[in-house]
Amino acid sequence: MPATRPGEWLDPDSGVGLGLEDVQPGTYNMTIKTDRYTSREYAERERDAIWMKVWQIVGRADDLPKTGDWKKHNIGDQSFIIVRGKDGKLRGFVNACRHRGNALCITDTGNAKRGFLCQYHLWSYDLEGRLRGVLREELAGQIDKTENSLHEVPVDTFAGFIFLNPDPGAAPLREYLGEDVYHLLEPYNIEQFTTVMDVQEAIDCNWKVVMDAFEEGYHINGIHPQLLAVLHINPATARYQFFENHSVAMAPFEVAGAGAQAQVDGMMALPETFPGTAAVIPRFQELVAPYLDKDGKVNFPDGVTARALLQEATREVLTGMGLDVSNLTDDQMVDNQGWVLFPNYFMTVRAGECHVITSSPLPDGDPNRCIWHVASYMYLPEEHRSAFHAEPIVVEEPGSYKYFEALQQDYVQMPRQQLGLRNNRLDHMSLVKEEVVIAHFHSVIDRHMDAAQN
């Protein structure tokens, strides 16, 4: 086992992470203009400066396991196809025939082992995007097949996710994410996780309202009071890392000052909000049992805590299931680290489990609405993966899908904020220091928007 593991950046003595006291006044703009949430003109500029220029997650690599498997992905009003070729490589193309622009793929997924066929005039393309056939080719005239391949767009993978960039001249994904992101996330082995929840629907708020909501814990007391039983909301001990485009923050699973019984009770309730803990709870109960008094109450001696027992149970259970967690710290067994990968990806991740929120503009460009996509991934032994794998759900009727408790609370709250942001007299938001991740996120937006104007 290495002497230093990536997760040890959280140690204040490591010299790596930052606390709130380390973020000096003026580092980020804490006043955010509200027109970026409500202005159609701003949304149009975002489209060109951000959505058409940066890497974005468009799915999971294991959703396209076989040759010819493809999926369609829309970014605003732009449509793309991602397909697995005969060589096993994933490629991305603009979803438009080079003849007269007909969309090649209309449904969301499919298999095109023999390639793509345009239904309009029967032009055909192979899985590498090359034009292979033209109807009545002998009469078609000056059609150069080499000049009429599908327009390719960059596609790559990391942590089991497929990334796509609409810009054909984009820098490589690894350069965009940065070596620090790879170094810190690779030990989780997320590529081995199974999709256990996959839901998307249109929601009445700007895409940045969704991102902002998951970038801070300041709202937990007001919106998620039930989480106070297991989350230590102490801004003074929060830790952060800020990268060029991305960030990570952490709050531990514990309540400072709470008694042993309250700690255990809170952790026993974890599966209601964090379903992945369900597999660990039985072992946790076994570890707690020796410390129960004759009345069934918890009585820990000095040096024993509910947090440490949950860490031990998590490591034992995941290792027994076949997941290598040797490069993760004990804290990473239970603590969710909150990752923001710009522009629209938020993930909480801990050993064996992660939850992802993405948000993106609607094709019509309405800044007051967006598509939010909620997905959960868990490590499961191979023999159980198919039984628990979740198929995508697209919610057509607002409010008809019930998310797990904390997500449902956010789902109800976010449109309320958009209603307030639309008031003309409210021309800016004023962030508090605990919302520094939001401030960093908007500084990245500003940089991309400014670069597009220069």
PDB file of C-alpha atoms in Angstrom, residues 166-448:
ATOM      1  CA  PRO A 166     -18.609  19.486 -30.165  1.00  0.00           C
ATOM      2  CA  ASP A 167     -15.433  21.392 -31.079  1.00  0.00           C
ATOM      3  CA  PRO A 168     -13.405  19.345 -33.595  1.00  0.00           C
ATOM      4  CA  GLY A 169     -10.262  21.248 -32.548  1.00  0.00           C
ATOM      5  CA  ALA A 170     -10.663  20.580 -28.825  1.00  0.00           C
ATOM      6  CA  ALA A 171      -7.678  19.772 -26.623  1.00  0.00           C
ATOM      7  CA  PRO A 172      -7.611  16.148 -25.373  1.00  0.00           C
ATOM      8  CA  LEU A 173      -9.930  15.192 -22.516  1.00  0.00           C
ATOM      9  CA  ARG A 174      -7.046  14.416 -20.165  1.00  0.00           C
ATOM     10  CA  GLU A 175      -5.670  17.907 -20.680  1.00  0.00           C
ATOM     11  CA  TYR A 176      -9.106  19.452 -20.071  1.00  0.00           C
ATOM     12  CA  LEU A 177      -9.759  17.504 -16.872  1.00  0.00           C
ATOM     13  CA  GLY A 178      -6.187  17.809 -15.662  1.00  0.00           C
ATOM     14  CA  GLU A 179      -3.803  15.308 -14.091  1.00  0.00           C
ATOM     15  CA  ASP A 180      -5.010  16.153 -10.567  1.00  0.00           C
ATOM     16  CA  VAL A 181      -8.567  15.091 -11.407  1.00  0.00           C
ATOM     17  CA  TYR A 182      -7.350  11.780 -12.834  1.00  0.00           C
ATOM     18  CA  HIS A 183      -5.075  11.197  -9.840  1.00  0.00           C
ATOM     19  CA  LEU A 184      -7.809  11.837  -7.272  1.00  0.00           C
ATOM     20  CA  LEU A 185     -10.670   9.970  -8.940  1.00  0.00           C
ATOM     21  CA  GLU A 186      -8.984   6.896 -10.401  1.00  0.00           C
ATOM     22  CA  PRO A 187      -8.670   5.046  -7.011  1.00  0.00           C
ATOM     23  CA  TYR A 188     -12.476   4.853  -6.722  1.00  0.00           C
ATOM     24  CA  ASN A 189     -12.628   2.503  -9.773  1.00  0.00           C
ATOM     25  CA  ILE A 190     -15.887   4.140 -10.881  1.00  0.00           C
ATOM     26  CA  GLU A 191     -15.625   2.427 -14.255  1.00  0.00           C
ATOM     27  CA  GLN A 192     -16.591  -0.802 -12.438  1.00  0.00           C
ATOM     28  CA  PHE A 193     -19.825   0.656 -11.036  1.00  0.00           C
ATOM     29  CA  THR A 194     -23.293  -0.300 -12.300  1.00  0.00           C
ATOM     30  CA  THR A 195     -26.051   2.180 -13.139  1.00  0.00           C
ATOM     31  CA  VAL A 196     -28.817   1.740 -10.555  1.00  0.00           C
ATOM     32  CA  MET A 197     -30.771   4.945 -11.257  1.00  0.00           C
ATOM     33  CA  ASP A 198     -31.059   6.960 -14.470  1.00  0.00           C
ATOM     34  CA  VAL A 199     -33.774   9.613 -14.627  1.00  0.00           C
ATOM     35  CA  GLN A 200     -34.120  12.821 -16.588  1.00  0.00           C
ATOM     36  CA  GLU A 201     -36.834  15.420 -16.950  1.00  0.00           C
ATOM     37  CA  ALA A 202     -37.359  19.053 -17.836  1.00  0.00           C
ATOM     38  CA  ILE A 203     -37.486  21.324 -14.796  1.00  0.00           C
ATOM     39  CA  ASP A 204     -38.508  24.969 -14.468  1.00  0.00           C
ATOM     40  CA  CYS A 205     -35.154  26.562 -13.695  1.00  0.00           C
ATOM     41  CA  ASN A 206     -31.950  27.587 -15.417  1.00  0.00           C
ATOM     42  CA  TRP A 207     -29.276  24.888 -15.706  1.00  0.00           C
ATOM     43  CA  LYS A 208     -27.000  26.905 -13.406  1.00  0.00           C
ATOM     44  CA  VAL A 209     -29.620  26.901 -10.632  1.00  0.00           C
ATOM     45  CA  VAL A 210     -29.226  23.117 -10.584  1.00  0.00           C
ATOM     46  CA  MET A 211     -25.436  23.328 -10.463  1.00  0.00           C
ATOM     47  CA  ASP A 212     -25.475  25.987  -7.742  1.00  0.00           C
ATOM     48  CA  ALA A 213     -27.844  23.927  -5.591  1.00  0.00           C
ATOM     49  CA  PHE A 214     -25.424  21.006  -5.376  1.00  0.00           C
ATOM     50  CA  GLU A 215     -22.269  23.068  -4.963  1.00  0.00           C
ATOM     51  CA  GLU A 216     -22.864  24.111  -1.355  1.00  0.00           C
ATOM     52  CA  GLY A 217     -24.016  22.657   1.948  1.00  0.00           C
ATOM     53  CA  TYR A 218     -25.269  25.994   3.253  1.00  0.00           C
ATOM     54  CA  HIS A 219     -28.860  25.010   2.431  1.00  0.00           C
ATOM     55  CA  ILE A 220     -28.860  21.682   4.292  1.00  0.00           C
ATOM     56  CA  ASN A 221     -30.284  23.123   7.521  1.00  0.00           C
ATOM     57  CA  GLY A 222     -33.216  24.625   5.620  1.00  0.00           C
ATOM     58  CA  ILE A 223     -33.962  22.017   2.938  1.00  0.00           C
ATOM     59  CA  HIS A 224     -32.474  18.740   4.238  1.00  0.00           C
ATOM     60  CA  PRO A 225     -32.747  18.799   8.052  1.00  0.00           C
ATOM     61  CA  GLN A 226     -32.759  14.992   8.155  1.00  0.00           C
ATOM     62  CA  LEU A 227     -29.135  14.976   6.918  1.00  0.00           C
ATOM     63  CA  LEU A 228     -27.962  16.788  10.030  1.00  0.00           C
ATOM     64  CA  ALA A 229     -27.977  13.430  11.801  1.00  0.00           C
ATOM     65  CA  VAL A 230     -25.054  12.198   9.690  1.00  0.00           C
ATOM     66  CA  LEU A 231     -23.409  15.244   8.090  1.00  0.00           C
ATOM     67  CA  HIS A 232     -21.014  17.382  10.067  1.00  0.00           C
ATOM     68  CA  ILE A 233     -21.926  20.843   8.797  1.00  0.00           C
ATOM     69  CA  ASN A 234     -18.957  22.761  10.114  1.00  0.00           C
ATOM     70  CA  PRO A 235     -17.658  25.277   7.555  1.00  0.00           C
ATOM     71  CA  ALA A 236     -14.500  25.718   9.585  1.00  0.00           C
ATOM     72  CA  THR A 237     -13.410  22.142   8.841  1.00  0.00           C
ATOM     73  CA  ALA A 238     -14.569  21.873   5.208  1.00  0.00           C
ATOM     74  CA  ARG A 239     -11.797  21.199   2.693  1.00  0.00           C
ATOM     75  CA  TYR A 240     -11.574  22.285  -0.940  1.00  0.00           C
ATOM     76  CA  GLN A 241      -9.440  21.965  -4.032  1.00  0.00           C
ATOM     77  CA  PHE A 242      -9.913  24.327  -6.955  1.00  0.00           C
ATOM     78  CA  PHE A 243      -8.536  23.502 -10.373  1.00  0.00           C
ATOM     79  CA  GLU A 244      -8.546  25.505 -13.600  1.00  0.00           C
ATOM     80  CA  ASN A 245     -12.060  24.399 -14.549  1.00  0.00           C
ATOM     81  CA  HIS A 246     -13.154  21.990 -11.828  1.00  0.00           C
ATOM     82  CA  SER A 247     -13.315  21.601  -8.038  1.00  0.00           C
ATOM     83  CA  VAL A 248     -13.827  19.148  -5.179  1.00  0.00           C
ATOM     84  CA  ALA A 249     -15.126  19.683  -1.644  1.00  0.00           C
ATOM     85  CA  MET A 250     -15.884  17.438   1.329  1.00  0.00           C
ATOM     86  CA  ALA A 251     -18.056  17.325   4.478  1.00  0.00           C
ATOM     87  CA  PRO A 252     -17.740  14.303   6.805  1.00  0.00           C
ATOM     88  CA  PHE A 253     -20.460  11.851   7.847  1.00  0.00           C
ATOM     89  CA  GLU A 254     -20.680  12.669  11.525  1.00  0.00           C
ATOM     90  CA  VAL A 255     -22.200  15.129  13.956  1.00  0.00           C
ATOM     91  CA  ALA A 256     -19.740  16.835  16.278  1.00  0.00           C
ATOM     92  CA  GLY A 257     -20.773  16.579  19.898  1.00  0.00           C
ATOM     93  CA  ALA A 258     -23.558  14.043  19.331  1.00  0.00           C
ATOM     94  CA  GLY A 259     -23.683  11.046  21.640  1.00  0.00           C
ATOM     95  CA  ALA A 260     -22.853   7.525  20.537  1.00  0.00           C
ATOM     96  CA  GLN A 261     -26.504   6.504  20.297  1.00  0.00           C
ATOM     97  CA  ALA A 262     -27.386   9.487  18.107  1.00  0.00           C
ATOM     98  CA  GLN A 263     -24.420   8.761  15.843  1.00  0.00           C
ATOM     99  CA  VAL A 264     -25.441   5.127  15.397  1.00  0.00           C
ATOM    100  CA  ASP A 265     -29.115   5.995  14.866  1.00  0.00           C
ATOM    101  CA  GLY A 266     -28.162   8.498  12.182  1.00  0.00           C
ATOM    102  CA  MET A 267     -26.000   5.990  10.352  1.00  0.00           C
ATOM    103  CA  MET A 268     -28.694   3.333  10.531  1.00  0.00           C
ATOM    104  CA  ALA A 269     -30.952   5.760   8.645  1.00  0.00           C
ATOM    105  CA  LEU A 270     -28.391   6.354   5.870  1.00  0.00           C
ATOM    106  CA  PRO A 271     -30.012   4.014   3.289  1.00  0.00           C
ATOM    107  CA  GLU A 272     -33.034   6.334   3.090  1.00  0.00           C
ATOM    108  CA  THR A 273     -30.843   8.982   1.455  1.00  0.00           C
ATOM    109  CA  PHE A 274     -27.754   7.006   0.360  1.00  0.00           C
ATOM    110  CA  PRO A 275     -29.033   3.622  -0.910  1.00  0.00           C
ATOM    111  CA  GLY A 276     -25.551   2.188  -1.363  1.00  0.00           C
ATOM    112  CA  THR A 277     -25.111   1.996   2.400  1.00  0.00           C
ATOM    113  CA  ALA A 278     -27.792  -0.712   2.671  1.00  0.00           C
ATOM    114  CA  ALA A 279     -25.273  -3.470   1.935  1.00  0.00           C
ATOM    115  CA  VAL A 280     -22.950  -2.212   4.676  1.00  0.00           C
ATOM    116  CA  ILE A 281     -25.471  -1.723   7.498  1.00  0.00           C
ATOM    117  CA  PRO A 282     -25.678  -5.425   8.547  1.00  0.00           C
ATOM    118  CA  ARG A 283     -21.898  -5.583   9.085  1.00  0.00           C
ATOM    119  CA  PHE A 284     -22.022  -2.196  10.841  1.00  0.00           C
ATOM    120  CA  GLN A 285     -24.636  -3.614  13.242  1.00  0.00           C
ATOM    121  CA  GLU A 286     -22.383  -6.590  13.959  1.00  0.00           C
ATOM    122  CA  LEU A 287     -19.504  -4.267  14.818  1.00  0.00           C
ATOM    123  CA  VAL A 288     -21.719  -2.132  17.063  1.00  0.00           C
ATOM    124  CA  ALA A 289     -23.276  -5.108  18.901  1.00  0.00           C
ATOM    125  CA  PRO A 290     -20.432  -5.681  21.411  1.00  0.00           C
ATOM    126  CA  TYR A 291     -20.934  -2.121  22.657  1.00  0.00           C
ATOM    127  CA  LEU A 292     -24.649  -2.428  23.503  1.00  0.00           C
ATOM    128  CA  ASP A 293     -25.589  -2.385  27.181  1.00  0.00           C
ATOM    129  CA  LYS A 294     -28.288  -4.586  28.727  1.00  0.00           C
ATOM    130  CA  ASP A 295     -30.949  -2.064  27.636  1.00  0.00           C
ATOM    131  CA  GLY A 296     -29.743  -2.150  24.017  1.00  0.00           C
ATOM    132  CA  LYS A 297     -28.159   1.309  24.193  1.00  0.00           C
ATOM    133  CA  VAL A 298     -24.794   2.086  22.629  1.00  0.00           C
ATOM    134  CA  ASN A 299     -21.906   2.706  25.020  1.00  0.00           C
ATOM    135  CA  PHE A 300     -18.580   3.215  23.241  1.00  0.00           C
ATOM    136  CA  PRO A 301     -15.315   3.285  25.194  1.00  0.00           C
ATOM    137  CA  ASP A 302     -12.699   5.910  24.459  1.00  0.00           C
ATOM    138  CA  GLY A 303     -11.214   5.451  20.988  1.00  0.00           C
ATOM    139  CA  VAL A 304     -14.284   3.787  19.458  1.00  0.00           C
ATOM    140  CA  THR A 305     -16.723   5.795  17.324  1.00  0.00           C
ATOM    141  CA  ALA A 306     -19.671   5.010  15.078  1.00  0.00           C
ATOM    142  CA  ARG A 307     -17.807   6.692  12.227  1.00  0.00           C
ATOM    143  CA  ALA A 308     -14.789   4.407  12.598  1.00  0.00           C
ATOM    144  CA  LEU A 309     -16.992   1.296  12.757  1.00  0.00           C
ATOM    145  CA  LEU A 310     -18.864   2.382   9.601  1.00  0.00           C
ATOM    146  CA  GLN A 311     -15.523   2.884   7.863  1.00  0.00           C
ATOM    147  CA  GLU A 312     -14.400  -0.589   8.913  1.00  0.00           C
ATOM    148  CA  ALA A 313     -17.657  -2.198   7.808  1.00  0.00           C
ATOM    149  CA  THR A 314     -17.560  -0.432   4.439  1.00  0.00           C
ATOM    150  CA  ARG A 315     -13.993  -1.503   3.685  1.00  0.00           C
ATOM    151  CA  GLU A 316     -14.702  -5.115   4.685  1.00  0.00           C
ATOM    152  CA  VAL A 317     -17.931  -5.394   2.684  1.00  0.00           C
ATOM    153  CA  LEU A 318     -16.589  -3.800  -0.499  1.00  0.00           C
ATOM    154  CA  THR A 319     -13.380  -5.815  -0.403  1.00  0.00           C
ATOM    155  CA  GLY A 320     -15.414  -8.975   0.090  1.00  0.00           C
ATOM    156  CA  MET A 321     -17.537  -8.049  -2.917  1.00  0.00           C
ATOM    157  CA  GLY A 322     -14.431  -7.745  -5.102  1.00  0.00           C
ATOM    158  CA  LEU A 323     -13.841  -3.972  -5.263  1.00  0.00           C
ATOM    159  CA  ASP A 324     -10.247  -2.847  -4.746  1.00  0.00           C
ATOM    160  CA  VAL A 325     -10.409  -0.028  -2.161  1.00  0.00           C
ATOM    161  CA  SER A 326      -6.794  -0.321  -1.040  1.00  0.00           C
ATOM    162  CA  ASN A 327      -5.874   3.092  -2.475  1.00  0.00           C
ATOM    163  CA  LEU A 328      -8.743   4.842  -0.684  1.00  0.00           C
ATOM    164  CA  THR A 329      -8.394   6.259   2.817  1.00  0.00           C
ATOM    165  CA  ASP A 330     -10.678   5.352   5.710  1.00  0.00           C
ATOM    166  CA  ASP A 331     -12.399   8.726   5.332  1.00  0.00           C
ATOM    167  CA  GLN A 332     -13.245   7.855   1.726  1.00  0.00           C
ATOM    168  CA  MET A 333     -15.076   4.771   2.918  1.00  0.00           C
ATOM    169  CA  VAL A 334     -17.908   6.941   4.229  1.00  0.00           C
ATOM    170  CA  ASP A 335     -17.410  10.602   3.310  1.00  0.00           C
ATOM    171  CA  ASN A 336     -18.946  11.918   0.104  1.00  0.00           C
ATOM    172  CA  GLN A 337     -16.575  14.129  -1.836  1.00  0.00           C
ATOM    173  CA  GLY A 338     -18.449  16.579  -4.028  1.00  0.00           C
ATOM    174  CA  TRP A 339     -16.953  17.008  -7.489  1.00  0.00           C
ATOM    175  CA  VAL A 340     -17.795  19.708 -10.028  1.00  0.00           C
ATOM    176  CA  LEU A 341     -16.574  18.958 -13.536  1.00  0.00           C
ATOM    177  CA  PHE A 342     -17.299  22.005 -15.652  1.00  0.00           C
ATOM    178  CA  PRO A 343     -19.700  22.791 -17.155  1.00  0.00           C
ATOM    179  CA  ASN A 344     -22.616  20.699 -15.917  1.00  0.00           C
ATOM    180  CA  TYR A 345     -21.506  17.657 -13.930  1.00  0.00           C
ATOM    181  CA  PHE A 346     -21.816  17.318 -10.170  1.00  0.00           C
ATOM    182  CA  MET A 347     -20.909  14.051  -8.429  1.00  0.00           C
ATOM    183  CA  THR A 348     -20.794  12.918  -4.837  1.00  0.00           C
ATOM    184  CA  VAL A 349     -18.538   9.899  -4.560  1.00  0.00           C
ATOM    185  CA  ARG A 350     -17.346   7.613  -1.798  1.00  0.00           C
ATOM    186  CA  ALA A 351     -16.124   4.043  -1.800  1.00  0.00           C
ATOM    187  CA  GLY A 352     -18.430   1.854  -3.877  1.00  0.00           C
ATOM    188  CA  GLU A 353     -21.056   4.480  -4.701  1.00  0.00           C
ATOM    189  CA  CYS A 354     -21.558   7.756  -6.543  1.00  0.00           C
ATOM    190  CA  HIS A 355     -24.484   9.988  -7.418  1.00  0.00           C
ATOM    191  CA  VAL A 356     -24.388  12.301 -10.411  1.00  0.00           C
ATOM    192  CA  ILE A 357     -26.415  15.364 -11.323  1.00  0.00           C
ATOM    193  CA  THR A 358     -26.124  17.020 -14.712  1.00  0.00           C
ATOM    194  CA  SER A 359     -28.118  19.888 -16.145  1.00  0.00           C
ATOM    195  CA  SER A 360     -28.293  21.281 -19.644  1.00  0.00           C
ATOM    196  CA  PRO A 361     -30.285  23.811 -21.668  1.00  0.00           C
ATOM    197  CA  LEU A 362     -33.397  22.798 -23.563  1.00  0.00           C
ATOM    198  CA  PRO A 363     -33.245  22.819 -27.376  1.00  0.00           C
ATOM    199  CA  ASP A 364     -35.511  25.887 -27.555  1.00  0.00           C
ATOM    200  CA  GLY A 365     -33.008  27.929 -25.541  1.00  0.00           C
ATOM    201  CA  ASP A 366     -35.483  29.035 -22.853  1.00  0.00           C
ATOM    202  CA  PRO A 367     -33.199  30.189 -19.996  1.00  0.00           C
ATOM    203  CA  ASN A 368     -35.922  29.564 -17.401  1.00  0.00           C
ATOM    204  CA  ARG A 369     -36.003  25.800 -18.004  1.00  0.00           C
ATOM    205  CA  CYS A 370     -33.469  23.020 -18.345  1.00  0.00           C
ATOM    206  CA  ILE A 371     -33.097  19.258 -18.391  1.00  0.00           C
ATOM    207  CA  TRP A 372     -31.816  17.751 -15.195  1.00  0.00           C
ATOM    208  CA  HIS A 373     -30.428  14.245 -15.230  1.00  0.00           C
ATOM    209  CA  VAL A 374     -30.041  12.235 -12.032  1.00  0.00           C
ATOM    210  CA  ALA A 375     -28.065   9.001 -11.986  1.00  0.00           C
ATOM    211  CA  SER A 376     -26.675   6.707  -9.307  1.00  0.00           C
ATOM    212  CA  TYR A 377     -23.913   4.149  -9.682  1.00  0.00           C
ATOM    213  CA  MET A 378     -22.863   1.367  -7.283  1.00  0.00           C
ATOM    214  CA  TYR A 379     -20.297  -1.365  -7.208  1.00  0.00           C
ATOM    215  CA  LEU A 380     -21.967  -4.765  -7.440  1.00  0.00           C
ATOM    216  CA  PRO A 381     -20.488  -8.241  -7.926  1.00  0.00           C
ATOM    217  CA  GLU A 382     -20.706  -9.246 -11.564  1.00  0.00           C
ATOM    218  CA  GLU A 383     -23.377 -11.865 -10.918  1.00  0.00           C
ATOM    219  CA  HIS A 384     -25.751  -9.203  -9.542  1.00  0.00           C
ATOM    220  CA  ARG A 385     -25.169  -6.379 -12.019  1.00  0.00           C
ATOM    221  CA  SER A 386     -27.844  -7.259 -14.547  1.00  0.00           C
ATOM    222  CA  ALA A 387     -30.487  -7.667 -11.843  1.00  0.00           C
ATOM    223  CA  PHE A 388     -29.892  -4.182 -10.435  1.00  0.00           C
ATOM    224  CA  HIS A 389     -29.027  -2.328 -13.660  1.00  0.00           C
ATOM    225  CA  ALA A 390     -31.497   0.523 -14.230  1.00  0.00           C
ATOM    226  CA  GLU A 391     -32.815   1.452 -17.663  1.00  0.00           C
ATOM    227  CA  PRO A 392     -33.159   5.167 -18.497  1.00  0.00           C
ATOM    228  CA  ILE A 393     -36.390   6.888 -17.464  1.00  0.00           C
ATOM    229  CA  VAL A 394     -37.599  10.054 -19.171  1.00  0.00           C
ATOM    230  CA  VAL A 395     -40.234  11.770 -17.043  1.00  0.00           C
ATOM    231  CA  GLU A 396     -42.915  13.392 -19.168  1.00  0.00           C
ATOM    232  CA  GLU A 397     -45.358  14.511 -16.463  1.00  0.00           C
ATOM    233  CA  PRO A 398     -43.745  16.943 -13.976  1.00  0.00           C
ATOM    234  CA  GLY A 399     -43.864  15.696 -10.411  1.00  0.00           C
ATOM    235  CA  SER A 400     -44.872  12.152 -11.335  1.00  0.00           C
ATOM    236  CA  TYR A 401     -41.481  10.633 -10.431  1.00  0.00           C
ATOM    237  CA  LYS A 402     -40.565  10.541  -6.743  1.00  0.00           C
ATOM    238  CA  TYR A 403     -36.846  10.863  -6.066  1.00  0.00           C
ATOM    239  CA  PHE A 404     -35.230   9.721  -2.846  1.00  0.00           C
ATOM    240  CA  GLU A 405     -35.749  12.126  -0.001  1.00  0.00           C
ATOM    241  CA  ALA A 406     -32.929  14.661  -0.373  1.00  0.00           C
ATOM    242  CA  LEU A 407     -33.268  14.846  -4.159  1.00  0.00           C
ATOM    243  CA  GLN A 408     -37.015  15.331  -3.891  1.00  0.00           C
ATOM    244  CA  GLN A 409     -36.414  18.262  -1.579  1.00  0.00           C
ATOM    245  CA  ASP A 410     -34.032  19.844  -4.112  1.00  0.00           C
ATOM    246  CA  TYR A 411     -36.459  19.117  -6.956  1.00  0.00           C
ATOM    247  CA  VAL A 412     -39.139  21.155  -5.202  1.00  0.00           C
ATOM    248  CA  GLN A 413     -36.800  23.973  -4.197  1.00  0.00           C
ATOM    249  CA  MET A 414     -35.011  24.795  -7.475  1.00  0.00           C
ATOM    250  CA  PRO A 415     -38.018  26.152  -9.428  1.00  0.00           C
ATOM    251  CA  ARG A 416     -38.770  28.402  -6.451  1.00  0.00           C
ATOM    252  CA  GLN A 417     -35.381  30.034  -6.845  1.00  0.00           C
ATOM    253  CA  GLN A 418     -35.935  30.575 -10.568  1.00  0.00           C
ATOM    254  CA  LEU A 419     -39.231  32.344  -9.793  1.00  0.00           C
ATOM    255  CA  GLY A 420     -37.368  34.755  -7.543  1.00  0.00           C
ATOM    256  CA  LEU A 421     -34.513  35.285  -9.995  1.00  0.00           C
ATOM    257  CA  ARG A 422     -36.974  36.475 -12.659  1.00  0.00           C
ATOM    258  CA  ASN A 423     -37.881  39.575 -10.621  1.00  0.00           C
ATOM    259  CA  ASN A 424     -36.450  42.635 -12.367  1.00  0.00           C
ATOM    260  CA  ARG A 425     -35.453  44.439  -9.161  1.00  0.00           C
ATOM    261  CA  LEU A 426     -33.201  41.544  -8.131  1.00  0.00           C
ATOM    262  CA  ASP A 427     -30.168  42.247 -10.296  1.00  0.00           C
ATOM    263  CA  HIS A 428     -27.617  40.155  -8.382  1.00  0.00           C
ATOM    264  CA  MET A 429     -27.118  37.363  -5.847  1.00  0.00           C
ATOM    265  CA  SER A 430     -24.821  37.860  -2.846  1.00  0.00           C
ATOM    266  CA  LEU A 431     -22.870  34.731  -1.922  1.00  0.00           C
ATOM    267  CA  VAL A 432     -21.571  33.919   1.552  1.00  0.00           C
ATOM    268  CA  LYS A 433     -18.127  32.444   2.060  1.00  0.00           C
ATOM    269  CA  GLU A 434     -19.512  28.922   2.475  1.00  0.00           C
ATOM    270  CA  GLU A 435     -20.645  29.168  -1.154  1.00  0.00           C
ATOM    271  CA  VAL A 436     -17.109  29.529  -2.453  1.00  0.00           C
ATOM    272  CA  VAL A 437     -17.558  26.552  -4.822  1.00  0.00           C
ATOM    273  CA  ILE A 438     -20.396  28.441  -6.529  1.00  0.00           C
ATOM    274  CA  ALA A 439     -18.149  31.492  -6.778  1.00  0.00           C
ATOM    275  CA  HIS A 440     -15.376  29.400  -8.348  1.00  0.00           C
ATOM    276  CA  PHE A 441     -17.859  27.791 -10.762  1.00  0.00           C
ATOM    277  CA  HIS A 442     -19.067  31.196 -11.953  1.00  0.00           C
ATOM    278  CA  SER A 443     -15.495  32.432 -12.304  1.00  0.00           C
ATOM    279  CA  VAL A 444     -14.954  29.594 -14.790  1.00  0.00           C
ATOM    280  CA  ILE A 445     -18.129  30.633 -16.629  1.00  0.00           C
ATOM    281  CA  ASP A 446     -16.851  34.214 -16.760  1.00  0.00           C
ATOM    282  CA  ARG A 447     -13.492  33.109 -18.143  1.00  0.00           C
ATOM    283  CA  HIS A 448     -15.067  31.087 -20.940  1.00  0.00           C
TER     284      HIS A 448
END
